[in-house]
Short mmCIF file of C-alpha atoms in Angstrom, two decimals:
data_model
loop_
_atom_site.label_atom_id
_atom_site.label_comp_id
_atom_site.label_asym_id
_atom_site.label_seq_id
_atom_site.Cartn_x
_atom_site.Cartn_y
_atom_site.Cartn_z
CA GLY A 1086 89.47 99.33 65.22
CA ALA A 1087 90.71 99.92 68.77
CA THR A 1088 92.00 96.53 69.27
CA GLU A 1089 94.56 94.05 67.72
CA VAL A 1090 94.71 90.51 69.11
CA CYS A 1091 97.55 88.12 69.01
CA ALA A 1092 96.07 84.60 68.74
CA SER A 1093 99.17 82.41 69.04
CA SER A 1094 98.71 79.35 70.97
CA THR A 1095 102.22 79.46 72.51
CA ALA A 1096 102.57 80.96 76.11
CA ALA A 1097 105.14 83.82 77.35
CA VAL A 1098 104.85 85.37 80.97
CA PRO A 1099 104.55 89.10 81.08
CA PRO A 1100 107.80 91.07 81.84
CA GLY A 1101 105.83 93.06 84.47
CA ALA A 1102 102.77 95.41 84.79
CA ARG A 1103 102.07 98.87 85.64
CA HIS A 1104 98.69 97.72 86.76
CA LEU A 1105 96.71 94.55 87.51
CA ALA A 1106 93.46 93.23 88.75
CA PHE A 1107 91.63 89.97 89.70
CA HIS A 1108 88.44 89.64 87.45
CA LEU A 1109 86.50 86.84 86.65
CA GLY A 1110 88.95 84.28 87.98
CA SER A 1111 92.10 85.32 86.14
CA LEU A 1112 94.68 87.97 86.89
CA TRP A 1113 94.43 90.71 84.36
CA VAL A 1114 97.66 92.86 83.56
CA TRP A 1115 97.86 96.51 81.71
CA ASN A 1116 100.83 98.38 80.62
CA THR A 1117 103.30 95.51 80.73
CA ASN A 1118 106.28 96.82 79.08
CA ALA A 1119 107.65 100.40 78.29
CA THR A 1120 108.51 99.26 74.98
CA THR A 1121 106.32 97.68 72.33
CA THR A 1122 107.13 93.93 71.37
CA THR A 1123 104.84 91.16 69.98
CA LEU A 1124 102.94 90.73 73.24
CA ASP A 1125 103.77 93.57 75.67
CA GLY A 1126 103.69 96.93 75.90
CA ALA A 1127 102.48 100.54 77.46
CA SER A 1128 98.99 99.57 75.53
CA SER A 1129 98.99 95.87 76.19
CA LEU A 1130 96.30 93.87 77.92
CA ARG A 1131 96.81 90.41 79.25
CA MET A 1132 95.07 87.60 81.05
CA SER A 1133 96.01 84.58 83.03
CA ASP A 1134 94.20 81.48 82.64
CA ALA A 1135 91.31 81.19 85.38
CA ASN A 1136 92.37 80.39 89.07
CA ASP A 1137 96.31 79.82 87.37
CA VAL A 1138 98.44 83.04 87.69
CA ASN A 1139 101.53 80.96 86.12
CA SER A 1140 99.65 80.14 83.06
CA TRP A 1141 99.62 83.13 80.27
CA PRO A 1142 98.58 81.86 77.14
CA ASN A 1143 99.44 84.05 74.14
CA ALA A 1144 96.00 83.95 73.01
CA ASN A 1145 95.02 85.90 76.00
CA GLN A 1146 96.57 89.20 74.77
CA THR A 1147 95.07 92.48 73.13
CA PHE A 1148 96.61 95.91 72.27
CA ILE A 1149 94.07 98.77 73.00
CA SER A 1150 94.97 101.44 70.35
CA ARG A 1151 98.37 100.64 70.41
CA ASP A 1152 99.52 103.74 68.18
CA ASP A 1153 97.61 106.68 69.98
CA GLY A 1154 100.56 107.91 71.92
CA GLN A 1155 98.92 107.27 75.18
CA MET A 1156 99.50 104.63 77.74
CA GLY A 1157 97.64 102.24 80.16
CA MET A 1158 97.16 104.43 83.10
CA GLY A 1159 94.85 102.07 85.52
CA LEU A 1160 91.97 99.99 85.32
CA ALA A 1161 88.71 98.83 87.55
CA THR A 1162 86.35 96.48 88.15
CA PHE A 1163 82.60 97.31 89.41
CA THR A 1164 83.19 95.74 92.93
CA ILE A 1165 84.92 97.46 96.33
CA VAL A 1166 86.31 93.62 97.36
CA GLU A 1167 89.60 93.63 95.29
CA THR A 1168 89.80 89.92 95.27
CA GLY A 1169 85.80 89.37 95.12
CA ILE A 1170 83.53 88.35 92.70
CA SER A 1171 82.73 91.28 90.41
CA PRO A 1172 79.11 91.60 89.76
CA THR A 1173 79.47 92.50 86.12
CA ALA A 1174 81.65 91.09 83.31
CA THR A 1175 83.03 94.50 82.57
CA LEU A 1176 86.90 95.51 83.20
CA VAL A 1177 87.25 99.36 82.89
CA LEU A 1178 90.81 100.33 81.35
CA PHE A 1179 91.97 104.14 81.70
CA LYS A 1180 94.70 105.48 79.37
CA ASN A 1181 95.86 109.28 79.74
CA TYR A 1182 92.67 110.73 77.50
CA SER A 1183 90.69 107.97 77.01
CA THR A 1184 88.47 104.77 78.55
CA TYR A 1185 87.53 101.63 77.51
CA GLN A 1186 85.32 98.68 78.36
CA VAL A 1187 86.62 95.25 78.06
CA THR A 1188 83.51 92.82 78.35
CA GLY A 1189 83.71 89.05 79.02
CA VAL A 1190 87.19 87.00 78.98
CA PHE A 1191 89.56 86.11 76.23
CA GLY A 1192 88.04 82.93 74.31
CA ALA A 1193 84.85 83.79 74.96
CA SER A 1194 81.89 84.22 72.45
CA ASN A 1195 80.93 87.91 74.02
CA PHE A 1196 84.74 88.77 74.36
CA SER A 1197 84.53 92.64 72.97
CA THR A 1198 86.59 95.88 73.74
CA GLN A 1199 85.10 99.04 73.30
CA LYS A 1200 85.94 102.96 73.50
CA ILE A 1201 83.31 104.78 75.87
CA LYS A 1202 81.77 108.11 74.83
CA SER A 1203 84.27 110.27 76.42
CA ASP A 1204 87.17 112.42 75.80
CA MET A 1205 88.85 111.84 79.41
CA GLY A 1206 90.95 108.86 80.93
CA CYS A 1207 93.04 109.16 84.12
CA VAL A 1208 96.05 110.74 84.98
CA ALA A 1209 96.42 109.48 88.59
CA PRO A 1210 95.94 105.75 88.80
CA ARG A 1211 95.77 105.65 92.50
CA THR A 1212 92.60 107.89 92.49
CA ILE A 1213 90.67 105.23 91.07
CA GLN A 1214 88.07 104.14 93.18
CA PHE A 1215 84.67 102.09 92.50
CA VAL A 1216 82.11 103.87 94.96
CA SER A 1217 79.27 101.64 95.53
CA GLY A 1218 75.71 102.94 94.11
CA TYR A 1219 77.80 105.50 91.89
CA GLY A 1220 80.75 104.38 89.68
CA VAL A 1221 84.33 104.68 89.32
CA ILE A 1222 85.95 107.86 90.11
CA ARG A 1223 88.96 109.15 89.32
CA LEU A 1224 91.18 112.17 88.42
CA GLY A 1225 91.69 112.85 84.66
CA HIS A 1226 93.20 115.61 82.75
CA LYS A 1227 89.95 118.11 83.40
CA GLY A 1228 89.33 117.19 86.88
CA PHE A 1229 87.39 114.20 89.01
CA ALA A 1230 85.56 112.47 86.61
CA LEU A 1231 82.59 109.71 87.48
CA TYR A 1232 82.05 106.83 85.00
CA ASN A 1233 78.94 104.95 86.09
CA GLY A 1234 79.13 102.19 83.09
CA VAL A 1235 77.17 104.10 80.74
CA ASP A 1236 78.07 107.91 80.97
CA ASP A 1237 81.22 109.64 82.25
CA ARG A 1238 80.87 113.04 83.18
CA LEU A 1239 83.15 115.53 85.29
CA ILE A 1240 81.87 116.25 88.94
CA SER A 1241 84.70 118.87 89.83
CA GLU A 1242 83.51 121.95 87.84
CA GLU A 1243 82.69 123.92 91.20
CA ILE A 1244 86.34 123.48 92.43
CA ARG A 1245 87.81 124.15 89.08
CA PRO A 1246 90.20 126.73 90.79
CA TYR A 1247 91.83 124.67 93.06
CA LEU A 1248 92.68 122.29 90.53
CA PHE A 1249 94.00 124.69 87.93
CA GLY A 1250 94.63 127.77 89.97
CA HIS A 1251 92.65 131.02 89.78
CA ASP A 1252 93.70 134.63 91.47
CA ASP A 1253 95.03 133.82 94.74
CA LEU A 1254 94.51 130.02 94.69
CA LEU A 1255 97.42 127.77 93.92
CA GLY A 1256 96.28 124.90 91.49
CA LEU A 1257 97.61 121.31 91.40
CA ASN A 1258 101.16 120.51 90.23
CA TRP A 1259 100.50 118.39 87.17
CA ALA A 1260 103.56 117.33 86.25
CA GLY A 1261 103.43 115.39 89.85
CA ALA A 1262 99.62 114.69 89.63
CA ASP A 1263 100.50 111.08 88.99
CA ARG A 1264 101.29 110.64 92.64
CA ALA A 1265 97.98 111.50 93.63
CA TRP A 1266 96.23 108.89 96.05
CA ALA A 1267 92.67 108.68 96.98
CA ALA A 1268 90.70 106.54 99.62
CA GLN A 1269 86.80 106.23 100.85
CA THR A 1270 85.37 106.97 104.29
CA GLN A 1271 82.47 105.03 105.47
CA ASN A 1272 81.07 107.57 108.15
CA PRO A 1273 80.16 109.72 106.56
CA PRO A 1274 80.43 108.46 102.72
CA LEU A 1275 83.30 110.38 101.47
CA TYR A 1276 85.77 110.01 98.40
CA ILE A 1277 88.69 111.68 99.43
CA ALA A 1278 91.84 112.38 97.24
CA ALA A 1279 95.33 114.12 98.26
CA CYS A 1280 97.18 115.80 95.69
CA PRO A 1281 100.56 117.66 95.08
CA THR A 1282 100.52 121.41 94.78
CA GLN A 1283 103.82 122.90 94.87
CA SER A 1284 105.66 119.70 94.79
CA THR A 1285 105.41 115.99 94.47
CA PHE A 1286 104.10 115.86 98.17
CA LEU A 1287 100.64 115.11 98.79
CA ASP A 1288 99.36 118.58 100.47
CA ARG A 1289 95.87 119.12 99.47
CA LEU A 1290 92.84 116.65 99.92
CA PHE A 1291 89.82 116.94 98.22
CA VAL A 1292 86.92 115.52 100.07
CA TYR A 1293 83.56 114.55 98.05
CA ASP A 1294 80.62 114.28 99.95
CA LEU A 1295 78.73 111.11 98.33
CA VAL A 1296 75.43 111.82 100.06
CA ARG A 1297 75.27 115.50 99.31
CA ARG A 1298 77.23 115.44 96.26
CA ALA A 1299 79.47 118.26 97.36
CA TRP A 1300 83.13 119.09 97.64
CA THR A 1301 85.25 120.58 100.53
CA VAL A 1302 89.08 121.16 99.73
CA CYS A 1303 91.61 120.80 102.70
CA ASP A 1304 95.41 122.18 102.68
CA TYR A 1305 97.37 120.43 105.24
CA PRO A 1306 100.17 121.59 106.85
CA ILE A 1307 102.09 118.47 106.52
CA ASN A 1308 102.78 116.76 103.43
CA PHE A 1309 101.30 112.89 102.66
CA GLN A 1310 102.87 110.15 100.38
CA ALA A 1311 100.11 107.52 100.61
CA LEU A 1312 96.56 107.13 101.47
CA THR A 1313 94.56 104.02 102.24
CA LEU A 1314 91.25 102.80 104.32
CA PHE A 1315 92.35 100.26 106.72
CA ALA A 1316 89.54 97.31 107.00
CA THR A 1317 89.54 94.82 110.08
CA PRO A 1318 86.75 92.33 110.98
CA THR A 1319 86.43 93.64 114.40
CA THR A 1320 86.63 97.66 114.00
CA GLN A 1321 85.12 100.09 111.76
CA PRO A 1322 87.33 100.86 108.80
CA GLU A 1323 89.93 103.90 109.16
CA VAL A 1324 91.59 106.15 107.00
CA ARG A 1325 95.68 106.09 107.19
CA ALA A 1326 97.94 108.59 105.65
CA GLY A 1327 101.51 107.99 105.62
CA ARG A 1328 103.61 111.11 105.95
CA ASN A 1329 106.52 111.97 103.56
CA THR A 1330 109.08 112.33 106.72
CA GLY A 1331 109.60 110.23 109.76
CA GLY A 1332 108.21 107.41 108.94
CA GLN A 1333 104.66 108.29 110.46
CA ILE A 1334 101.22 107.10 109.47
CA VAL A 1335 98.52 109.36 110.93
CA ARG A 1336 94.97 108.57 111.15
CA LEU A 1337 92.25 111.00 109.61
CA PHE A 1338 88.86 111.56 109.49
CA HIS A 1339 87.81 109.90 112.86
CA PRO A 1340 84.96 111.11 114.87
CA SER A 1341 87.00 110.80 118.32
CA ASP A 1342 89.55 112.63 117.41
CA THR A 1343 89.51 116.24 118.62
CA SER A 1344 93.48 117.23 118.47
CA ASP A 1345 96.63 116.47 116.69
CA ASN A 1346 98.01 114.13 118.80
CA GLY A 1347 97.28 116.01 121.95
CA SER A 1348 97.72 119.47 120.28
CA ALA A 1349 95.30 121.97 119.64
CA ILE A 1350 93.92 122.08 115.95
CA ASN A 1351 94.82 125.66 113.99
CA TRP A 1352 92.46 125.54 110.97
CA SER A 1353 90.56 127.98 108.56
CA VAL A 1354 87.77 127.79 106.37
CA ARG A 1355 87.40 129.71 103.28
CA THR A 1356 83.49 130.27 101.97
CA ARG A 1357 82.58 130.64 98.23
CA ASN A 1358 82.06 133.85 96.97
CA PHE A 1359 78.88 135.69 97.89
CA PHE A 1360 77.18 138.12 95.41
CA ALA A 1361 73.94 139.79 95.01
CA GLY A 1362 72.98 140.08 91.46
CA SER A 1363 75.97 140.84 89.20
CA TYR A 1364 79.38 140.66 90.73
CA LEU A 1365 80.28 144.14 89.39
CA ARG A 1366 77.70 145.70 91.65
CA PRO A 1367 78.60 147.06 95.00
CA THR A 1368 77.21 144.99 97.67
CA PHE A 1369 76.14 145.77 101.43
CA TRP A 1370 75.87 142.95 103.97
CA ARG A 1371 74.10 144.15 107.62
CA ARG A 1372 75.12 140.97 109.09
CA PHE A 1373 76.11 137.04 108.56
CA LEU A 1374 75.63 134.25 110.89
CA LEU A 1375 78.15 131.41 111.85
CA ASP A 1376 76.89 127.96 113.37
CA LEU A 1377 79.89 126.09 114.90
CA LEU A 1378 79.21 122.63 116.44
CA TYR A 1379 82.13 121.51 118.72
CA SER A 1380 82.86 119.47 121.86
CA PRO A 1381 81.79 120.69 125.13
CA THR A 1382 85.45 120.12 126.83
CA GLN A 1383 86.92 122.27 123.87
CA ASN A 1384 87.84 125.81 124.10
CA VAL A 1385 87.04 127.70 120.68
CA THR A 1386 88.75 130.99 119.23
CA VAL A 1387 87.06 132.15 115.88
CA SER A 1388 88.35 135.05 114.05
CA THR A 1389 86.44 136.36 110.78
CA GLU A 1390 87.65 138.10 108.35
CA LEU A 1391 86.08 139.76 104.94
CA GLY A 1392 88.78 139.51 102.37
CA GLY A 1393 89.29 139.23 98.66
CA PHE A 1394 91.77 141.75 98.28
CA THR A 1395 95.40 142.53 99.11
CA THR A 1396 94.21 144.49 102.43
CA ALA A 1397 91.19 142.93 104.36
CA LEU A 1398 88.31 145.44 104.06
CA SER A 1399 87.37 145.10 107.74
CA ALA A 1400 89.30 144.32 111.09
CA THR A 1401 89.05 140.95 112.31
CA ALA A 1402 86.76 140.01 115.03
CA SER A 1403 87.04 137.02 117.73
CA PHE A 1404 85.67 135.45 120.36
CA THR A 1405 86.41 132.51 122.81
CA GLY A 1406 84.06 130.40 124.84
CA LEU A 1407 82.43 127.17 125.80
CA PRO A 1408 79.01 126.28 124.62
CA THR A 1409 76.14 126.67 127.26
#
C-alpha cells in the first residue's frame, strides 16, 4: 500500500514542517523532518486536533509512500481563502513526481489516502494555486499541470521551448526551479508564475489567461524574489512582487499603470512561428497587420523585424505617433 499509519495514543509535537494547511478545522503539516523517525520524515503527514494547534496525537499521522525516494513538495485544498472552510473533504498532497488525495480526517470512518492516476507531482511548492472553477495549478517536472480533482493534465505544451529551451530560446534553470512563485490576478483572470532562467532569481513570468486558456511569456529586465496577491476589504486585489535588490516592492498588472515609475517602458513581443503548409517549403508574405491599443497621452514607437536567423531577413520599419 501507499501508506503506513502510526496508531500510538501518546502525543509528540512535530519538530517542524516544510508545508502546512488549515483544513477541516485542523492544522495539517507535511514533510516534517529531513530524517525519518518513528513519526516524522520527508513523507510524513500529521494533523492536529480540531481547533487546537497545540495538540498533536500520534494517531493523527501517516507516511505517504515513505520509501519511494521522494519528499513532500506542497499541499493544497480546494479553496482560495487559506483559513476558510474547504468545500470538499479532500486534501491534495504533492511529492516530486507523484500526487495523492487524502479524504476525511484521521480517525474518521471515511479516512483514506490514494495516489491519483498521474506521473506528475510538483517541483516548486510556491507555484501551487487553487484556481476557482478549474482546480489546482502548479509547476511540475514536465511543465505546468492542472489537477481538477479527477484528471491531471499538462496545460503548457505550447510554451515548452520557454520551459526547456529550444534553438535561441533559453529554458528555465531547473536546479533553482523550487524558488519559483505564483499568484493570481482578478482583472483579467490570470495565473502568473515567476521562474528563474540563468540564476535563482525570478526573471521570467509565465502568464496563463484563464478565460482564453492561452499563455504569454514575459522576460523582465529586473529580477524578483517573491510574488503575491494583496487583498484588502476596500480596494481591488493587487499583485505585488519583491525585487532581489534594494528591498523594493513593485506593483504588476495594474490597469492604471502606463509607465515604470514615471519612465517609459521599453518592451518587445515575439510571435509564434507562422508557416503555410510544411515549414520546409518557401513561404511568401505580402503584408502583415499589427493592431495596437494604447492611451491617447502616450507616444508609441514600434519597430518590426523579420527574424529567426543569425541575420534579420529585412530591415526594421518604425513609426511614431498618437491615435486619431
